[in-house]
Short mmCIF file of C-alpha atoms and ligand atoms in Angstrom, two decimals:
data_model
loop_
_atom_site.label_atom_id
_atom_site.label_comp_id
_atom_site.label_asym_id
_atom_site.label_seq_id
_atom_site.Cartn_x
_atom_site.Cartn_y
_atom_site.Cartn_z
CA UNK A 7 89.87 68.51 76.84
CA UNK A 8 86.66 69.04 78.14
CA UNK A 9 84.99 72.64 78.79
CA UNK A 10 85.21 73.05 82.27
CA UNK A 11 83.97 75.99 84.37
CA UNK A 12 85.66 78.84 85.78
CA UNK A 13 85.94 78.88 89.74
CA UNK A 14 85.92 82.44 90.87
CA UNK A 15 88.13 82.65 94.43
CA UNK A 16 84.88 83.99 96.00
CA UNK A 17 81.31 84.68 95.20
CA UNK A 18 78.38 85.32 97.75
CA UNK A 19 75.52 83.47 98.31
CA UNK A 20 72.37 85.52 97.63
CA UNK A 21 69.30 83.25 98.45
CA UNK A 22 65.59 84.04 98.57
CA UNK A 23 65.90 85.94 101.62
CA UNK A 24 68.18 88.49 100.44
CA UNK A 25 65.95 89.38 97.52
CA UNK A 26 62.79 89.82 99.64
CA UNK A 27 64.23 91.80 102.42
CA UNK A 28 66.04 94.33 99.55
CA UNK A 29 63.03 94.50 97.66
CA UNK A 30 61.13 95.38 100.92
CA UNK A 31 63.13 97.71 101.26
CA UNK A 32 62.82 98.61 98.23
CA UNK A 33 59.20 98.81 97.79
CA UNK A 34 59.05 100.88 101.34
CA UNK A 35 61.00 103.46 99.89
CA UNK A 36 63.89 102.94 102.12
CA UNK A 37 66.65 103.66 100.08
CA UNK A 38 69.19 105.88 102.13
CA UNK A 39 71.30 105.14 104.91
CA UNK A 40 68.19 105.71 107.50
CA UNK A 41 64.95 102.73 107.80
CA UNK A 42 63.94 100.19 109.90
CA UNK A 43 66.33 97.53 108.55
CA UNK A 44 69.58 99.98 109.32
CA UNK A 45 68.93 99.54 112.76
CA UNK A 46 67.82 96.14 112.51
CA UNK A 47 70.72 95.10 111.10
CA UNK A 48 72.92 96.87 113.55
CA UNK A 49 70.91 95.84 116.56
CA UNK A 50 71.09 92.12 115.65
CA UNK A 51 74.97 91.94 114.43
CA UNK A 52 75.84 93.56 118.38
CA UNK A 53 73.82 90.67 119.36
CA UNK A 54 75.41 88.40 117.73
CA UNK A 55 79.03 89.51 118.26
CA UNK A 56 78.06 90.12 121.76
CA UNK A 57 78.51 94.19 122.04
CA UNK A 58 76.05 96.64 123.51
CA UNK A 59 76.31 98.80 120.60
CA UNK A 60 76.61 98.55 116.84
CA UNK A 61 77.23 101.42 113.85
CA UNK A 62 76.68 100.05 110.12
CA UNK A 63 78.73 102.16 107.97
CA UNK A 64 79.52 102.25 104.46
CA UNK A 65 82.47 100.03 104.34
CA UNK A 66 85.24 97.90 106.65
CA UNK A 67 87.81 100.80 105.96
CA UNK A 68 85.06 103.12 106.56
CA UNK A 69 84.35 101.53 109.88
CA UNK A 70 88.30 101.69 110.35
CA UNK A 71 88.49 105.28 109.53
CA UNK A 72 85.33 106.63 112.26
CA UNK A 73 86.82 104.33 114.99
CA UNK A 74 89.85 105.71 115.00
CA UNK A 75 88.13 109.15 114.41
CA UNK A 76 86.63 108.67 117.65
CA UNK A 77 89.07 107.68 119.22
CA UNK A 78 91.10 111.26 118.90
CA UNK A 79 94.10 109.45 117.10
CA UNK A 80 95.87 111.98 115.19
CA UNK A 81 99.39 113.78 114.40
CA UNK A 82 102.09 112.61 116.63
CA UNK A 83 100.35 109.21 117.78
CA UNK A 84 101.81 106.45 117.36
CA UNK A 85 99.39 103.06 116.60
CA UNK A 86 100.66 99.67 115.66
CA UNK A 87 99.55 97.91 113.61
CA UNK A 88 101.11 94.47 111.74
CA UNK A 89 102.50 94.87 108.28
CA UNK A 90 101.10 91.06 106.99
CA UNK A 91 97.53 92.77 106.08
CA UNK A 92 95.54 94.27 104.05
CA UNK A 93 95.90 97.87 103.31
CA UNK A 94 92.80 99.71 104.60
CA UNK A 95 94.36 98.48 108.01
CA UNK A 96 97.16 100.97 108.14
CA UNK A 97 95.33 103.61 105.56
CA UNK A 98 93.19 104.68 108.75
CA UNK A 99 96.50 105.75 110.29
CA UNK A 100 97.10 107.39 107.65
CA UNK A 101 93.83 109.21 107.01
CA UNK A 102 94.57 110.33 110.37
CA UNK A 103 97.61 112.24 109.74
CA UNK A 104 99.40 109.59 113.02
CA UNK A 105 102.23 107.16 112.15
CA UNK A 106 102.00 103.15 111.99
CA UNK A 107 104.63 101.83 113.58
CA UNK A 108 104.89 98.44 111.86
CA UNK A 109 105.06 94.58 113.73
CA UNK A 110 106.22 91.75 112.06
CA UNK A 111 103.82 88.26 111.84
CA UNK A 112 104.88 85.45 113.96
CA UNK A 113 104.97 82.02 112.63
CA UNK A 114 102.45 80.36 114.97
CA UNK A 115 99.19 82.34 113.91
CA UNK A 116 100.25 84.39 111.46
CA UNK A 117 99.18 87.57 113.43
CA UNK A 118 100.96 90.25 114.88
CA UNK A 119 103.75 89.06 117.12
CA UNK A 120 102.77 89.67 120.60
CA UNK A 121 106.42 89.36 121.30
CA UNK A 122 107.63 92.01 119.72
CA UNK A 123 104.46 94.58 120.78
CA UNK A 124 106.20 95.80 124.10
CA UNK A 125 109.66 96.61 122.27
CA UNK A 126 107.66 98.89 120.21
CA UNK A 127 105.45 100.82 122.85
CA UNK A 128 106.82 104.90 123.11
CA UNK A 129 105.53 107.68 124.94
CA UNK A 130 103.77 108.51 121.48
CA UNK A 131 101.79 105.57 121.26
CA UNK A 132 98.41 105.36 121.61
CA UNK A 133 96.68 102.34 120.11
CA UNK A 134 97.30 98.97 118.64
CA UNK A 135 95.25 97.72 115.96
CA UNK A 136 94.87 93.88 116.32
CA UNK A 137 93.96 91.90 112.82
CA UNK A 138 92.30 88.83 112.97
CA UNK A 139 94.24 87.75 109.61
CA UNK A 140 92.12 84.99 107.26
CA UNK A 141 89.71 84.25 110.25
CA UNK A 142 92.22 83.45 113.14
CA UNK A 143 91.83 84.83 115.87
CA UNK A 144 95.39 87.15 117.21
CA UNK A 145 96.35 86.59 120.95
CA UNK A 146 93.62 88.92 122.11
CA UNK A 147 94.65 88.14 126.11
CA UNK A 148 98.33 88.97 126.05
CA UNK A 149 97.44 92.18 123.87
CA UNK A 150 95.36 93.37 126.39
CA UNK A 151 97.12 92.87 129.09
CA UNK A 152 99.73 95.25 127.65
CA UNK A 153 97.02 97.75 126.22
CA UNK A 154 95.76 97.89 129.91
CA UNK A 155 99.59 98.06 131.25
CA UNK A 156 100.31 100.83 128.84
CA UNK A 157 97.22 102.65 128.67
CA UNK A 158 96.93 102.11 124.90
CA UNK A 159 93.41 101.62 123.13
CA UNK A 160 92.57 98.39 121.22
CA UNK A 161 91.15 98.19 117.76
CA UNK A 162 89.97 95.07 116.43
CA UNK A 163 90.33 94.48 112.49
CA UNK A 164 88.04 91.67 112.09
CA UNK A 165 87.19 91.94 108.69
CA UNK A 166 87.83 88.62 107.48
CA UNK A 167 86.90 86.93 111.10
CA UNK A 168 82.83 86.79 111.41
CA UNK A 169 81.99 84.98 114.29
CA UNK A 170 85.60 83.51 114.95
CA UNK A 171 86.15 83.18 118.99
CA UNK A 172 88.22 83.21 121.71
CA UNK A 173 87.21 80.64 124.11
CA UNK A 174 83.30 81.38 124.09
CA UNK A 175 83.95 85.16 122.88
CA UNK A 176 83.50 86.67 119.59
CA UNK A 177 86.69 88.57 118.01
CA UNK A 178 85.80 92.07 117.95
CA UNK A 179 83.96 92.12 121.26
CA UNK A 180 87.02 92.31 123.38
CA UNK A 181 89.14 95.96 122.14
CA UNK A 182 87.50 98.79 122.60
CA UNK A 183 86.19 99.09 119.14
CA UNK A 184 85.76 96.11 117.10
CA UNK A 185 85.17 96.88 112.97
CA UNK A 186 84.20 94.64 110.35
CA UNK A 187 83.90 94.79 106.62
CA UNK A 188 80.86 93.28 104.43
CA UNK A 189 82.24 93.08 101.19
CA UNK A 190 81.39 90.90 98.22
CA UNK A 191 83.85 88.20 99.28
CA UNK A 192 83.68 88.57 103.03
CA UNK A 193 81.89 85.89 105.84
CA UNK A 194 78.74 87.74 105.01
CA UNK A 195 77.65 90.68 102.90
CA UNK A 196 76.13 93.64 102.30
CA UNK A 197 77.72 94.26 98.68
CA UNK A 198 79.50 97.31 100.26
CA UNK A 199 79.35 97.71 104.02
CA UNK A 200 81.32 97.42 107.11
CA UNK A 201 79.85 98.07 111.13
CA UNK A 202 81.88 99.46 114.29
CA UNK A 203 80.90 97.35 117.49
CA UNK A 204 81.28 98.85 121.25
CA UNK A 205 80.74 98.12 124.81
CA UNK A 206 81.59 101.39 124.76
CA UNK A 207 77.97 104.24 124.57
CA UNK A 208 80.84 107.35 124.52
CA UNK A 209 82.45 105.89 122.12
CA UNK A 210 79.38 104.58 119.92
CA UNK A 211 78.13 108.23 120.25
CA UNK A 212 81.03 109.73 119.30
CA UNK A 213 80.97 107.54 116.27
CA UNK A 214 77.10 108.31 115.39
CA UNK A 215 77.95 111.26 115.49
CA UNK A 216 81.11 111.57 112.91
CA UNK A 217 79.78 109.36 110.50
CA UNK A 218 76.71 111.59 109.66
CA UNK A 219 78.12 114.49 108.93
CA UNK A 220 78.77 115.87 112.36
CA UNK A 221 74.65 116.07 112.87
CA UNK A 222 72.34 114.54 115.15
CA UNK A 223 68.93 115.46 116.76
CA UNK A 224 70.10 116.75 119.79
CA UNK A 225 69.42 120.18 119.39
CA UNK A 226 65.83 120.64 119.82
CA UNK A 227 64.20 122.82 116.75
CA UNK A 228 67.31 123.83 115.37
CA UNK A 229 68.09 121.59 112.19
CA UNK A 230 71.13 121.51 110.51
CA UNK A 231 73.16 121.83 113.93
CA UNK A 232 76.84 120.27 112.85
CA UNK A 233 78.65 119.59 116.41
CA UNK A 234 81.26 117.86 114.49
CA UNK A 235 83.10 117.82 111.11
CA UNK A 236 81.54 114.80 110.00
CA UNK A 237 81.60 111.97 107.22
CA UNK A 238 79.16 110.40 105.40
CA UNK A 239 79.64 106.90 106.05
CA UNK A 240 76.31 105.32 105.99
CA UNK A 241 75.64 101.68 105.21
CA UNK A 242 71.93 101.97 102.79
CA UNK A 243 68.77 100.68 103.97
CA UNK A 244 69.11 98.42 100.94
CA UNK A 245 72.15 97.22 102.11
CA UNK A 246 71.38 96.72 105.46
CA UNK A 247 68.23 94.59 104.21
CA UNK A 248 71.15 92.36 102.41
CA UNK A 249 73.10 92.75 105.73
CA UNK A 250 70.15 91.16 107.65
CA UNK A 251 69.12 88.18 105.51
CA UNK A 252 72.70 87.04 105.61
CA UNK A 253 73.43 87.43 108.91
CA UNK A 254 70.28 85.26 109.83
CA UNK A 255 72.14 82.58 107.65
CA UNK A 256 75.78 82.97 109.00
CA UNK A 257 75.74 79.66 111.08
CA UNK A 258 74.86 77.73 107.67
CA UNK A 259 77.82 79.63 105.92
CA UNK A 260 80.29 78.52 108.75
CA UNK A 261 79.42 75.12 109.03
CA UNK A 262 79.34 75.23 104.97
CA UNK A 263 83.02 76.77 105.34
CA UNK A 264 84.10 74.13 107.77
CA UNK A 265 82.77 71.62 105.43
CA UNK A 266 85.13 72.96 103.02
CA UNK A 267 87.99 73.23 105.03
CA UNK A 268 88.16 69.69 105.97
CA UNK A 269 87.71 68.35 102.41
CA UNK A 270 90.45 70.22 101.60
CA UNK A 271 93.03 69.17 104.45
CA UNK A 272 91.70 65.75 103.81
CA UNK A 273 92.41 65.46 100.16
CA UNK A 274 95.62 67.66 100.45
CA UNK A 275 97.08 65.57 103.38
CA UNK A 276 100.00 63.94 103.35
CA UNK A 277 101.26 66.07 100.26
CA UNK A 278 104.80 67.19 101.32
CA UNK A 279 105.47 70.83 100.42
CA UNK A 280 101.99 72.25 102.06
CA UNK A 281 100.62 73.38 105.20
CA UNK A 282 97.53 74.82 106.24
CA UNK A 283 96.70 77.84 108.43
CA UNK A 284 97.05 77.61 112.24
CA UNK A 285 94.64 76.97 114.71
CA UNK A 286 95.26 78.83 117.85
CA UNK A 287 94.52 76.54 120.95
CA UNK A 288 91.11 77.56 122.47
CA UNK A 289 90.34 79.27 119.26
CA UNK A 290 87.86 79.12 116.98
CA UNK A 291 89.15 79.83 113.19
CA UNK A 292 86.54 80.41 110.33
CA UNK A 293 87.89 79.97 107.14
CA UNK A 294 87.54 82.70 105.15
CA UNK A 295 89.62 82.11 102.95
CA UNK A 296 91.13 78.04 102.11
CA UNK A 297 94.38 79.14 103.16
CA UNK A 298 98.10 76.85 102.05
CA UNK A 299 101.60 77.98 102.75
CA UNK A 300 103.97 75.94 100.03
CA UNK A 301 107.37 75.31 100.60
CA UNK A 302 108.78 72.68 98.07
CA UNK A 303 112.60 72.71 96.71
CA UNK A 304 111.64 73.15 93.04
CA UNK A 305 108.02 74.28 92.87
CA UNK A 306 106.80 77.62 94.21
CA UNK A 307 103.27 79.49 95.26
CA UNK A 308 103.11 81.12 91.51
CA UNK A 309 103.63 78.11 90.10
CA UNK A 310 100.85 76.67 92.06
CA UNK A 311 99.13 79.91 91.11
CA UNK A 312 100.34 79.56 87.75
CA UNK A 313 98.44 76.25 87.43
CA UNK A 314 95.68 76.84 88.97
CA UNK A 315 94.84 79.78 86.49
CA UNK A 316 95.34 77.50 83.67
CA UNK A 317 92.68 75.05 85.12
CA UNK A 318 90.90 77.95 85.43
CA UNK A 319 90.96 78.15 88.86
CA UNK A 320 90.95 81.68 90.38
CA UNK A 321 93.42 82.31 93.68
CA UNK A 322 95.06 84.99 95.78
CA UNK A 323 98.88 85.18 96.84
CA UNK A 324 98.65 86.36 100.36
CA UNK A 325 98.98 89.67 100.69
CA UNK A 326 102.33 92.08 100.53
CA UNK A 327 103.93 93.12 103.33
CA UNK A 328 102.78 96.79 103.59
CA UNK A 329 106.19 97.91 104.67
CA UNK A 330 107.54 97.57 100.94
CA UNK A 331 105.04 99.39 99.14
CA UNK A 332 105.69 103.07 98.26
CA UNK A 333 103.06 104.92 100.27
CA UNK A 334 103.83 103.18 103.84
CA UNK A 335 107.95 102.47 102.89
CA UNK A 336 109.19 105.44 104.89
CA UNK A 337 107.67 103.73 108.26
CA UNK A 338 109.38 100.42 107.63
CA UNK A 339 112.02 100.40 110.79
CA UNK A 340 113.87 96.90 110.69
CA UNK A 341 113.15 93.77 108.71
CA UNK A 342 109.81 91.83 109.02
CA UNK A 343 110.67 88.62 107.87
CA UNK A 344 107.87 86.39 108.86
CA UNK A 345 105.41 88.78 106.89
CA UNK A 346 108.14 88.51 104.13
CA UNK A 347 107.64 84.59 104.10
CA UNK A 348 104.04 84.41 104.19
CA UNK A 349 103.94 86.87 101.41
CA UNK A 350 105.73 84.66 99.21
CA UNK A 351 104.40 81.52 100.38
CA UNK A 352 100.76 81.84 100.68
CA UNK A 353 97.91 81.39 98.51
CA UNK A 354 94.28 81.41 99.26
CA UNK A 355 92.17 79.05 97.41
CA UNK A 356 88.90 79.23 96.28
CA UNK A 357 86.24 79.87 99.44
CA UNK A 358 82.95 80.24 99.39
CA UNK A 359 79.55 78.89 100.30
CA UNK A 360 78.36 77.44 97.18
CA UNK A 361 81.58 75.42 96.18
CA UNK A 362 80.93 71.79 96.12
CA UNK A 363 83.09 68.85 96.73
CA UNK A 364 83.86 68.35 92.88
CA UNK A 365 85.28 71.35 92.94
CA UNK A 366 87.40 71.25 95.83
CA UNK A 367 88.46 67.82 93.94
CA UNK A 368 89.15 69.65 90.96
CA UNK A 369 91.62 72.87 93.01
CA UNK A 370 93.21 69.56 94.71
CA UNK A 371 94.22 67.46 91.92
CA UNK A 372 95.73 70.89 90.25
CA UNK A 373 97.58 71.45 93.15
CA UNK A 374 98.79 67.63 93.85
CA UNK A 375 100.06 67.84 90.31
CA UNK A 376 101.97 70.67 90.09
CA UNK A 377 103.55 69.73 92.96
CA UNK A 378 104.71 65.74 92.39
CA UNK A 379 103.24 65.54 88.72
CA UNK A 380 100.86 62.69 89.51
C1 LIG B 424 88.33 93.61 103.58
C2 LIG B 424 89.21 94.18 104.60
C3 LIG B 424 89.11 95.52 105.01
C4 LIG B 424 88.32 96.56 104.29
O1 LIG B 424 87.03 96.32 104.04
P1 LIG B 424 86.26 97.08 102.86
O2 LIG B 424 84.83 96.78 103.19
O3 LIG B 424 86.71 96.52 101.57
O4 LIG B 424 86.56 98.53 103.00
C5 LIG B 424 89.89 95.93 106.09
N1 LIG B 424 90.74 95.10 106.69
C6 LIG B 424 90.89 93.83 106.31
C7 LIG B 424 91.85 92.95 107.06
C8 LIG B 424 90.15 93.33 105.24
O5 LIG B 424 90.33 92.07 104.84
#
């Protein structure tokens, strides 16, 4: 057989762009979490999101952590939250000392079931955090129609959904904080990084404030005036430079991504045992990840994974329901089967920008034969 080459389940583009800006920064001496391209960066990803205000920080969970920081959640609130995601989701519950109250996925968009939000609304709660799972977009209208009914704040986990929309709105614009991460295999990157986006100026103050150690220049001569316990969650200079030259190339990832999508619906249609991920009406989905639900009488997701890995194909079972892992298990209330399904259903394929239609070829074929041995 001949040597064939590995295919990673995601790897960032870094073009010429990227290296100038960093090495700018570089050369400037910008190297900490204050410079020109900090703000930059922030200025231009509220822009193109569509908030007033942005706050780069030092990571999507980071971003998680100061919004709900600033949003006063703490012991005794209750947030939900769905429990088909990814875990720095619920951690900033956690880190805030409140309790997740856990909603199962529904079937149709494989976000948290609207449906079942009301049943779980108590005098305790105080926030729901919406997740914007693999790029689509959750039912942002219904949810805030009952945030505004109940008073509740909205949180928008849009780590994996970059420029996804509702109608003509970007996810992440419409809560009351929006966060999103910039991770190595995320829409766009920053190697690590995340930002919090507002319409909200208490609310991005509040945050500016907490995520520099509880310090800001408001107070005249007097340095090292803390009004705050604060964090240190600030996204580098460096980064931000990174941050910058790929978000002036994010429309060229998308349509790159859509690209990809399509050859890989076309080439897997018409195999029985697969589906593909939803798409909402009036929504725009980007794949982030290539995402297939398998259900076939005798062949399941590992062995697709199994396969795959053989061809040397890297992919991702979706992820576990949060519920039955040991850290979040005493919150689990009632049965979430939908997130139980996807769980062991799903696998994300290989995504990202530089993938070319050989490849996607190549993941097909795998798949195809695993699943009817032709
Ligand atoms: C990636 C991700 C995060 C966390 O982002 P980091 O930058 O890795 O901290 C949070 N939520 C979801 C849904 C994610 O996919």
């Amino acid at each position: 057989m001949r040597f064939m080459k590995k295919i990673p389940v995601a790897f960032p583009d870094i073009g010429p762009k990227e290296k100038k800006y960093v090495l700018d920064a570089l050369n400037l001496g910008w190297v900490s979490g204050i410079g020109p391209m900090v703000s930059k960066f922030e200025q231009a990803f509220a822009s193109y999101v569509g908030t007033k205000h942005g706050l780069a920080v030092s990571s999507g969970a980071a971003a998680l952590d100061v919004a709900l920081l600033a949003l006063g959640i703490g012991p005794g609130d209750e947030v939900l939250v769905p429990t088909f995601t990814f875990a720095a989701t619920v951690n900033s519950i956690m880190h805030q000392g409140a309790t997740p109250v856990f909603i199962d996925a529904r079937q149709d968009d494989w976000n948290i079931d609207v449906a079942q939000i009301e049943l779980h609304i108590t005098k305790k709660t105080k926030a729901i955090i919406v997740v914007h799972i693999y790029g689509i977009p959750a039912a942002m209208s219904a949810i805030l129609k009952l945030a505004n009914k109940y008073h509740l704040y909205v949180v928008e986990d849009a780590a994996e959904a970059h420029g996804a929309k509702i109608g003509n709105r970007m996810v992440g614009s419409m809560g009351d904080i929006g966060c999103f991460s910039f991770f190595a295999n995320k829409i766009i990157t920053t190697g690590e990084g995340g930002i919090c986006v507002t319409n909200n100026k208490k609310l991005d103050e509040k945050m500016r404030l907490l995520y520099t150690h509880g310090s800001n220049k408001s107070h005249g001569t007097i340095y090292y005036y803390h009004s705050a316990v604060g964090y240190n969650f600030r996204l580098s200079n460096i980064q931000a430079a990174l941050g910058y030259a790929q978000l002036s190339r994010i429309k060229t990832f998308l349509a790159k991504r859509n690209q990809h999508e399509m050859w890989y619906r076309s080439l897997l249609s018409g195999v029985q045992g697969i589906s593909f991920s939803p798409q909402p009406k009036g929504t725009t989905v980007v794949p982030w990840m290539h995402s297939i639900f398998i259900r076939h009488s005798s062949v399941s997701r590992d062995d697709i994974f199994g396969a795959l890995k053989v061809a040397g194909i890297e992919s991702r079972p979706f992820f576990y329901p949060l519920h039955l892992m040991p850290p979040y298990r005493a919150f689990a209330r009632e049965e979430y089967p939908v997130s139980l399904l996807l769980s062991n259903g799903g696998l994300n394929l290989p995504s990202a920008v530089g993938l070319t239609k050989k490849d996607i070829e190549r993941i097909t074929s795998v798949i195809k034969h695993t699943l009817h041995g032709n």
